[in-house]
Each structure stands twice: as C-alpha cells, then as structure tokens.
Amino acid sequence: MYRKLLSVAEAGRCTGRTPVVVANGAEGEPASRKDRTLLRLSPHLVLDGLQLAAVVVGAGEAHLAVEDGAASYLDSALTQRHGYRVPVRVVRLPERFLSGESSALVRYVSGGAALPTHQSPPVRERGVHRAPTLVQNVETLAHLALIARYGADWFRSAGTPAQPGSMLCTVHVPGHEPRVVEAPFGLPLHRLLPLDGMSAALLGGYHGTWIPTAEASQLTLGPAHLGAGVLAALPVDRCGLAETARVLRYLALQSAGQCGPCLNGLPRIAAAFAAPGVGRPRPPGQHPRRRSPLGRLGRGPRRLPPPRRHGPSGPQRPDHVQ
C-alpha cells in the first residue's frame, strides 16, 4: 500500500490536481462476505483508515463505495463522527460483479456507468474527475488504521517474516452458513477449511482455482492464491464440472460485453460446460438440457469474532483462526 500512497501523492504534485481517495467496499465477488461484514461490525475502523489515506496523499475528497445493503451501516457511523479533515461521501454501487473493478469504480464515482474502461494513464494518475485517485479495499484501510494505532511491530507479530499480518476469509463448508474469519498468513489451510470427505477446494472465489484436497491440505494461507479470500469445499458427491459451469454462466451473464472475449468467448465457454456429457460428443439430434439461471450464493449470517478488550499495547495478533 505504501507504493500506492506514494504514487498518488506524487501524481498530485506533478499534475497540480488535488488527489481523491476511493474506499472500495463493492465486494462484487459472489462468494465473499468479508467486506460487508467488516463494514457492519467495524465501520469506524474503515473510516479511520480512509481519513489517514486521504491525509497522506493530500486528498480533497474521499468516497466510500459500497453495495446498497451496506450503506446503512456507514450512514449511521458517519452521523457519529465530527471534525473530518477530508469530507467523506458514501456511494451506493449497483450490485454486479464488475462494479468493484477500479476503473469501473472511478467511472461511477465520476457520474458514469459502473463499467470498466481502458485506463491509460492509470487511475492513480488520472481517476475521479481526471484527478489522481487512490482506490483501496476497505480491509486494507482497516489494517492501515490499526497500524497507525498500534505500530508496525504489532502488525508483524502475526503471520510470517516473509508475509506478516492477517487477512479476512470467507469460508464455505457444505451444510453450514458461510462464515468470515480473521486468520494469520502462514496458517495451514486445513485449519480454516475442513477437507475430510471433500474432493476439492475452491481458492479465491469465482476467479480462483480448484485444488485437489491432497494438495490443498499442504498449502498455507497467503494472498498469492486466495484472491478475494474465499475458501470453499467441494464434497465428493458433487461434480466439479457442474459447479464450474455454474460459475462460468454467472460470469458470462455479468460480462460488460465490451470486448470480443467477453462478448463471445465467455458465453461460448459457459455453454460448452453446461452441455450434458462435457468432453464427449452428443449423439445426433440430442439437445442440451435446459439449466436454471445461476443465482448468487446465499448470503447467510456474516460473523466475525466478538471484540476483545485489550490494553494500550494493542489487541493480541492472531496466531490461529479467529
């Protein structure tokens, strides 16, 4: 994050335009619950981080972009705060997969449609209303607020020397509601996601990767393969191809339709996966079965551990699943 802060501040000095900060709480990933959970339980932590980032880059305005369901938490939190150094506006985004993409977010905050654009130069140089813009996820801003309060050593007390800190994960286990947990980097994945009786694990969400359980059981928690922080288990009696077909159909329906691969390629791939007997030719005259439209994964209760009281040295950093 340091490099992003530095580059936006530098772009502001070079262009003479006052930077803008946008907190990204869109969470377009259908399998993720972490950002909305964070905004519901700790909105002031995110707002503190947003103010810090705005001050560091010299921003004149700050926006907190969220789906409509999370906006009520923020409206209430904002009424409790006074003396902003940088004014904050809550932006209600349309609930679609692409709304949280940085160029789509900048375009929507600027008054356009929430669709990606070919961004050259990048948003850090020319974003909202052509001003240098910092777009940062709400979880990262919450980490920034905690580091400012408790210090870098406290932050590094969790995780590994190579990857310090922790992250929020959404864990999907068959037969249970999705849950949100905070876990340190380096934690074995099987501590987060039960793998007994499962054939595979989906890491990273709809843009993630299916991993066989034997391989997943050897992995540790890290940002490189977790993307949006989604962990989902596939039971042995469920077909991985069928689940992949559902994901592909959803992505095809959510496409912006602005380029050839999205407009033509993705729907054709989705159709191929949806066909009966994927990988085998169909007998002459046999037509694919009709499939029900893919819906968003059920949004169950979003849980984080209850807040713990702590002394002036800061809360204990997680060395296990919280």
Short mmCIF file of C-alpha atoms in Angstrom, two decimals:
data_model
loop_
_atom_site.label_atom_id
_atom_site.label_comp_id
_atom_site.label_asym_id
_atom_site.label_seq_id
_atom_site.Cartn_x
_atom_site.Cartn_y
_atom_site.Cartn_z
CA MET A 1 0.00 0.00 0.00
CA TYR A 2 2.93 2.33 0.69
CA ARG A 3 3.83 2.47 -3.01
CA LYS A 4 0.24 3.30 -3.97
CA LEU A 5 0.06 6.12 -1.43
CA LEU A 6 3.38 7.48 -2.61
CA SER A 7 2.50 7.31 -6.31
CA VAL A 8 -0.85 9.10 -5.87
CA ALA A 9 0.72 11.84 -3.73
CA GLU A 10 3.48 12.28 -6.32
CA ALA A 11 0.94 12.40 -9.18
CA GLY A 12 -0.90 15.15 -7.33
CA ARG A 13 2.28 17.20 -7.04
CA CYS A 14 3.21 16.65 -10.68
CA THR A 15 -0.20 17.44 -12.15
CA GLY A 16 -1.21 20.18 -9.74
CA ARG A 17 -4.54 18.42 -9.17
CA THR A 18 -5.80 17.58 -5.69
CA PRO A 19 -5.97 13.78 -5.30
CA VAL A 20 -9.10 11.79 -4.48
CA VAL A 21 -9.39 8.65 -2.35
CA VAL A 22 -11.97 5.91 -3.00
CA ALA A 23 -12.53 3.12 -0.48
CA ASN A 24 -13.64 0.01 -2.35
CA GLY A 25 -16.28 -1.95 -0.45
CA ALA A 26 -18.09 -3.21 -3.54
CA GLU A 27 -17.38 -6.91 -2.99
CA GLY A 28 -18.68 -7.99 -6.38
CA GLU A 29 -17.27 -11.48 -5.77
CA PRO A 30 -20.44 -13.55 -5.13
CA ALA A 31 -18.78 -15.96 -2.69
CA SER A 32 -17.21 -13.28 -0.49
CA ARG A 33 -18.75 -11.81 2.67
CA LYS A 34 -15.71 -10.20 4.29
CA ASP A 35 -16.07 -6.55 3.25
CA ARG A 36 -19.73 -6.25 4.17
CA THR A 37 -19.04 -7.98 7.48
CA LEU A 38 -16.20 -5.59 8.24
CA LEU A 39 -18.32 -2.56 7.37
CA ARG A 40 -21.17 -3.80 9.53
CA LEU A 41 -19.08 -4.61 12.61
CA SER A 42 -16.25 -2.06 12.42
CA PRO A 43 -17.26 0.86 10.18
CA HIS A 44 -15.23 3.37 12.21
CA LEU A 45 -12.06 1.35 11.66
CA VAL A 46 -12.53 1.65 7.90
CA LEU A 47 -13.40 5.34 8.17
CA ASP A 48 -10.26 5.95 10.26
CA GLY A 49 -8.14 4.28 7.60
CA LEU A 50 -9.87 6.26 4.87
CA GLN A 51 -9.10 9.53 6.64
CA LEU A 52 -5.47 8.53 7.14
CA ALA A 53 -5.02 7.63 3.48
CA ALA A 54 -6.67 10.88 2.40
CA VAL A 55 -4.37 12.95 4.61
CA VAL A 56 -1.24 11.10 3.44
CA VAL A 57 -1.91 11.70 -0.28
CA GLY A 58 -3.25 15.22 0.28
CA ALA A 59 -6.75 14.39 -0.95
CA GLY A 60 -9.51 16.97 -1.05
CA GLU A 61 -12.35 14.45 -1.03
CA ALA A 62 -12.96 10.82 -0.10
CA HIS A 63 -15.60 8.36 -1.26
CA LEU A 64 -16.68 5.08 0.30
CA ALA A 65 -18.22 2.90 -2.41
CA VAL A 66 -20.43 0.03 -1.25
CA GLU A 67 -23.39 -2.02 -2.37
CA ASP A 68 -26.69 -0.63 -1.21
CA GLY A 69 -27.17 -3.16 1.60
CA ALA A 70 -24.02 -1.99 3.40
CA ALA A 71 -24.70 1.73 3.06
CA SER A 72 -26.97 1.89 6.11
CA TYR A 73 -24.10 0.85 8.41
CA LEU A 74 -21.99 3.70 7.10
CA ASP A 75 -24.71 6.34 7.16
CA SER A 76 -25.17 5.62 10.86
CA ALA A 77 -21.42 5.67 11.56
CA LEU A 78 -20.91 8.95 9.73
CA THR A 79 -23.52 10.70 11.86
CA GLN A 80 -21.47 9.76 14.94
CA ARG A 81 -18.27 11.36 13.66
CA HIS A 82 -17.30 15.02 13.72
CA GLY A 83 -14.38 17.14 12.64
CA TYR A 84 -13.42 15.44 9.38
CA ARG A 85 -10.21 16.66 7.84
CA VAL A 86 -11.42 15.30 4.48
CA PRO A 87 -15.15 15.06 3.68
CA VAL A 88 -16.49 11.54 3.03
CA ARG A 89 -19.31 10.63 0.67
CA VAL A 90 -20.98 7.21 0.65
CA VAL A 91 -21.51 5.98 -2.91
CA ARG A 92 -24.12 3.26 -3.48
CA LEU A 93 -23.00 0.93 -6.25
CA PRO A 94 -25.12 -1.34 -8.44
CA GLU A 95 -24.80 -4.94 -7.27
CA ARG A 96 -22.90 -6.56 -10.10
CA PHE A 97 -19.64 -8.42 -10.48
CA LEU A 98 -17.77 -5.62 -12.25
CA SER A 99 -18.75 -2.70 -10.03
CA GLY A 100 -15.66 -3.02 -7.86
CA GLU A 101 -13.12 -3.04 -10.70
CA SER A 102 -11.01 0.08 -10.17
CA SER A 103 -11.73 1.82 -13.49
CA ALA A 104 -15.45 0.97 -13.22
CA LEU A 105 -15.48 2.34 -9.69
CA VAL A 106 -13.77 5.57 -10.73
CA ARG A 107 -16.13 5.95 -13.67
CA TYR A 108 -19.20 5.51 -11.47
CA VAL A 109 -17.99 7.91 -8.78
CA SER A 110 -17.38 10.44 -11.58
CA GLY A 111 -21.01 10.12 -12.69
CA GLY A 112 -20.74 7.45 -15.39
CA ALA A 113 -21.77 3.81 -15.65
CA ALA A 114 -20.14 1.21 -13.39
CA LEU A 115 -18.31 -0.43 -16.29
CA PRO A 116 -14.58 -0.93 -16.81
CA THR A 117 -12.69 1.34 -19.15
CA HIS A 118 -9.34 1.07 -20.87
CA GLN A 119 -7.46 3.14 -18.36
CA SER A 120 -4.43 4.93 -19.74
CA PRO A 121 -2.93 6.58 -17.81
CA PRO A 122 -3.88 4.54 -14.71
CA VAL A 123 -6.34 5.82 -12.12
CA ARG A 124 -3.52 6.70 -9.73
CA GLU A 125 -2.58 9.39 -12.25
CA ARG A 126 -5.99 10.27 -13.69
CA GLY A 127 -9.09 8.94 -11.97
CA VAL A 128 -12.15 10.61 -10.46
CA HIS A 129 -12.84 13.80 -12.43
CA ARG A 130 -9.38 13.35 -14.00
CA ALA A 131 -7.61 13.80 -10.65
CA PRO A 132 -5.01 11.34 -9.29
CA THR A 133 -7.03 8.74 -7.39
CA LEU A 134 -6.20 6.15 -4.76
CA VAL A 135 -8.56 3.16 -4.92
CA GLN A 136 -8.10 0.92 -1.90
CA ASN A 137 -10.04 -2.02 -0.49
CA VAL A 138 -11.79 -1.41 2.84
CA GLU A 139 -9.92 -4.26 4.54
CA THR A 140 -6.58 -2.68 3.66
CA LEU A 141 -7.77 0.65 5.04
CA ALA A 142 -8.77 -1.07 8.28
CA HIS A 143 -5.25 -2.52 8.51
CA LEU A 144 -3.82 0.96 7.93
CA ALA A 145 -5.85 2.33 10.84
CA LEU A 146 -4.65 -0.46 13.14
CA ILE A 147 -1.00 0.01 12.14
CA ALA A 148 -1.26 3.74 12.82
CA ARG A 149 -2.69 3.00 16.26
CA TYR A 150 -0.52 0.09 17.40
CA GLY A 151 2.59 0.27 15.22
CA ALA A 152 4.40 -1.88 12.69
CA ASP A 153 5.82 -4.30 15.27
CA TRP A 154 2.33 -5.13 16.46
CA PHE A 155 1.22 -5.78 12.88
CA ARG A 156 4.21 -8.04 12.25
CA SER A 157 3.51 -10.10 15.37
CA ALA A 158 1.05 -12.13 13.26
CA GLY A 159 1.85 -14.03 10.09
CA THR A 160 5.32 -14.94 8.88
CA PRO A 161 8.53 -12.93 8.43
CA ALA A 162 8.04 -13.02 4.66
CA GLN A 163 4.30 -12.25 4.82
CA PRO A 164 3.37 -10.53 8.07
CA GLY A 165 -0.19 -9.73 9.09
CA SER A 166 -3.56 -11.38 8.74
CA MET A 167 -6.49 -11.40 6.36
CA LEU A 168 -10.24 -11.87 6.40
CA CYS A 169 -11.51 -15.03 4.74
CA THR A 170 -14.97 -16.23 3.78
CA VAL A 171 -15.21 -19.96 4.44
CA HIS A 172 -17.85 -22.12 2.76
CA VAL A 173 -18.42 -25.59 4.19
CA PRO A 174 -21.27 -27.74 2.80
CA GLY A 175 -24.22 -27.87 5.17
CA HIS A 176 -23.21 -24.70 7.02
CA GLU A 177 -23.72 -20.98 6.55
CA PRO A 178 -20.69 -19.12 5.17
CA ARG A 179 -18.56 -17.60 7.92
CA VAL A 180 -15.99 -14.83 7.98
CA VAL A 181 -12.82 -15.36 9.99
CA GLU A 182 -9.58 -13.49 10.54
CA ALA A 183 -6.51 -15.67 10.18
CA PRO A 184 -2.75 -15.02 10.08
CA PHE A 185 -0.73 -15.57 6.94
CA GLY A 186 1.08 -18.88 7.02
CA LEU A 187 -1.75 -20.76 8.72
CA PRO A 188 -2.36 -24.23 7.18
CA LEU A 189 -5.49 -24.08 5.04
CA HIS A 190 -6.92 -27.23 6.59
CA ARG A 191 -7.18 -25.29 9.87
CA LEU A 192 -9.63 -22.97 8.14
CA LEU A 193 -11.40 -25.31 5.75
CA PRO A 194 -12.29 -28.88 6.80
CA LEU A 195 -11.22 -31.15 3.95
CA ASP A 196 -12.30 -34.59 5.20
CA GLY A 197 -14.87 -36.06 2.84
CA MET A 198 -14.18 -33.38 0.22
CA SER A 199 -12.82 -33.87 -3.28
CA ALA A 200 -11.51 -30.37 -3.95
CA ALA A 201 -11.27 -26.84 -2.62
CA LEU A 202 -12.01 -23.61 -4.47
CA LEU A 203 -9.44 -20.98 -3.52
CA GLY A 204 -10.03 -17.33 -4.35
CA GLY A 205 -13.67 -17.36 -5.41
CA TYR A 206 -15.14 -17.13 -8.91
CA HIS A 207 -11.79 -16.04 -10.35
CA GLY A 208 -9.96 -18.63 -8.28
CA THR A 209 -8.69 -22.16 -8.74
CA TRP A 210 -9.93 -25.66 -7.95
CA ILE A 211 -7.29 -27.55 -5.94
CA PRO A 212 -7.47 -31.29 -5.08
CA THR A 213 -7.82 -31.80 -1.35
CA ALA A 214 -4.50 -33.66 -1.13
CA GLU A 215 -2.76 -30.58 -2.49
CA ALA A 216 -4.90 -28.06 -0.59
CA SER A 217 -4.10 -29.78 2.71
CA GLN A 218 -0.42 -28.91 2.16
CA LEU A 219 -0.98 -25.21 1.45
CA THR A 220 -0.79 -22.31 3.87
CA LEU A 221 -2.75 -19.08 3.91
CA GLY A 222 -1.29 -16.49 1.56
CA PRO A 223 -2.55 -13.67 -0.69
CA ALA A 224 -0.99 -15.13 -3.84
CA HIS A 225 -3.58 -17.89 -4.26
CA LEU A 226 -6.54 -16.61 -2.21
CA GLY A 227 -7.54 -13.52 -4.19
CA ALA A 228 -10.74 -12.28 -2.54
CA GLY A 229 -10.13 -14.51 0.47
CA VAL A 230 -12.68 -17.19 -0.44
CA LEU A 231 -12.31 -20.82 0.64
CA ALA A 232 -14.96 -23.30 -0.46
CA ALA A 233 -15.04 -27.09 -0.14
CA LEU A 234 -16.48 -29.43 -2.79
CA PRO A 235 -17.98 -32.68 -1.42
CA VAL A 236 -17.11 -35.96 -3.10
CA ASP A 237 -20.71 -36.38 -4.29
CA ARG A 238 -20.71 -33.06 -6.19
CA CYS A 239 -19.44 -32.66 -9.74
CA GLY A 240 -16.65 -30.14 -10.16
CA LEU A 241 -17.54 -29.62 -13.82
CA ALA A 242 -21.14 -28.80 -12.92
CA GLU A 243 -20.01 -26.29 -10.30
CA THR A 244 -17.59 -24.76 -12.78
CA ALA A 245 -20.44 -24.49 -15.29
CA ARG A 246 -22.48 -22.51 -12.74
CA VAL A 247 -19.58 -20.14 -12.17
CA LEU A 248 -18.99 -19.67 -15.89
CA ARG A 249 -22.66 -18.98 -16.54
CA TYR A 250 -22.68 -16.34 -13.83
CA LEU A 251 -19.56 -14.67 -15.23
CA ALA A 252 -20.98 -14.74 -18.76
CA LEU A 253 -24.21 -13.10 -17.58
CA GLN A 254 -22.23 -10.45 -15.68
CA SER A 255 -19.96 -9.55 -18.59
CA ALA A 256 -19.75 -5.92 -19.66
CA GLY A 257 -19.80 -7.09 -23.28
CA GLN A 258 -17.18 -4.52 -24.24
CA CYS A 259 -14.63 -6.79 -25.90
CA GLY A 260 -14.63 -9.89 -28.07
CA PRO A 261 -13.54 -12.41 -25.42
CA CYS A 262 -16.23 -11.20 -23.01
CA LEU A 263 -18.96 -10.78 -25.61
CA ASN A 264 -18.40 -14.03 -27.50
CA GLY A 265 -15.76 -16.21 -25.87
CA LEU A 266 -17.01 -16.41 -22.30
CA PRO A 267 -20.65 -17.24 -23.20
CA ARG A 268 -19.44 -19.99 -25.55
CA ILE A 269 -17.19 -21.48 -22.89
CA ALA A 270 -20.09 -21.36 -20.43
CA ALA A 271 -22.37 -23.07 -22.96
CA ALA A 272 -19.80 -25.79 -23.60
CA PHE A 273 -19.51 -26.54 -19.88
CA ALA A 274 -23.29 -26.54 -19.47
CA ALA A 275 -23.78 -29.18 -22.17
CA PRO A 276 -24.56 -32.73 -20.97
CA GLY A 277 -21.57 -35.04 -21.09
CA VAL A 278 -18.94 -32.30 -21.17
CA GLY A 279 -15.95 -33.60 -23.08
CA ARG A 280 -17.94 -36.21 -25.03
CA PRO A 281 -19.73 -35.67 -28.35
CA ARG A 282 -23.53 -35.68 -28.13
CA PRO A 283 -25.47 -38.24 -30.15
CA PRO A 284 -27.08 -36.80 -33.30
CA GLY A 285 -30.31 -34.97 -32.55
CA GLN A 286 -29.69 -34.74 -28.80
CA HIS A 287 -30.05 -31.25 -27.40
CA PRO A 288 -28.58 -29.81 -24.21
CA ARG A 289 -30.82 -29.84 -21.18
CA ARG A 290 -32.13 -26.52 -20.06
CA ARG A 291 -30.40 -25.21 -16.97
CA SER A 292 -31.82 -22.90 -14.37
CA PRO A 293 -30.18 -19.47 -14.22
CA LEU A 294 -27.27 -19.25 -11.84
CA GLY A 295 -28.12 -17.26 -8.76
CA ARG A 296 -25.79 -15.61 -6.30
CA LEU A 297 -24.63 -17.79 -3.48
CA GLY A 298 -26.87 -17.46 -0.44
CA ARG A 299 -25.90 -14.59 1.80
CA GLY A 300 -26.09 -16.09 5.25
CA PRO A 301 -25.11 -14.52 8.57
CA ARG A 302 -21.77 -12.77 8.47
CA ARG A 303 -19.73 -13.46 11.55
CA LEU A 304 -16.52 -12.12 12.98
CA PRO A 305 -15.26 -12.87 16.47
CA PRO A 306 -16.68 -10.58 19.17
CA PRO A 307 -14.41 -7.65 20.04
CA ARG A 308 -11.97 -8.31 22.86
CA ARG A 309 -10.88 -5.82 25.44
CA HIS A 310 -7.20 -5.04 25.32
CA GLY A 311 -4.63 -2.82 26.90
CA PRO A 312 -2.72 0.11 25.42
CA SER A 313 -0.25 -2.21 23.68
CA GLY A 314 -2.98 -3.28 21.27
CA PRO A 315 -5.03 -6.42 20.77
CA GLN A 316 -3.19 -9.72 20.57
CA ARG A 317 -2.43 -10.59 16.97
CA PRO A 318 -3.90 -13.88 15.74
CA ASP A 319 -1.62 -16.89 15.62
CA HIS A 320 -4.61 -19.10 14.91
CA VAL A 321 -8.03 -18.88 13.36
CA GLN A 322 -10.20 -16.21 14.96
#
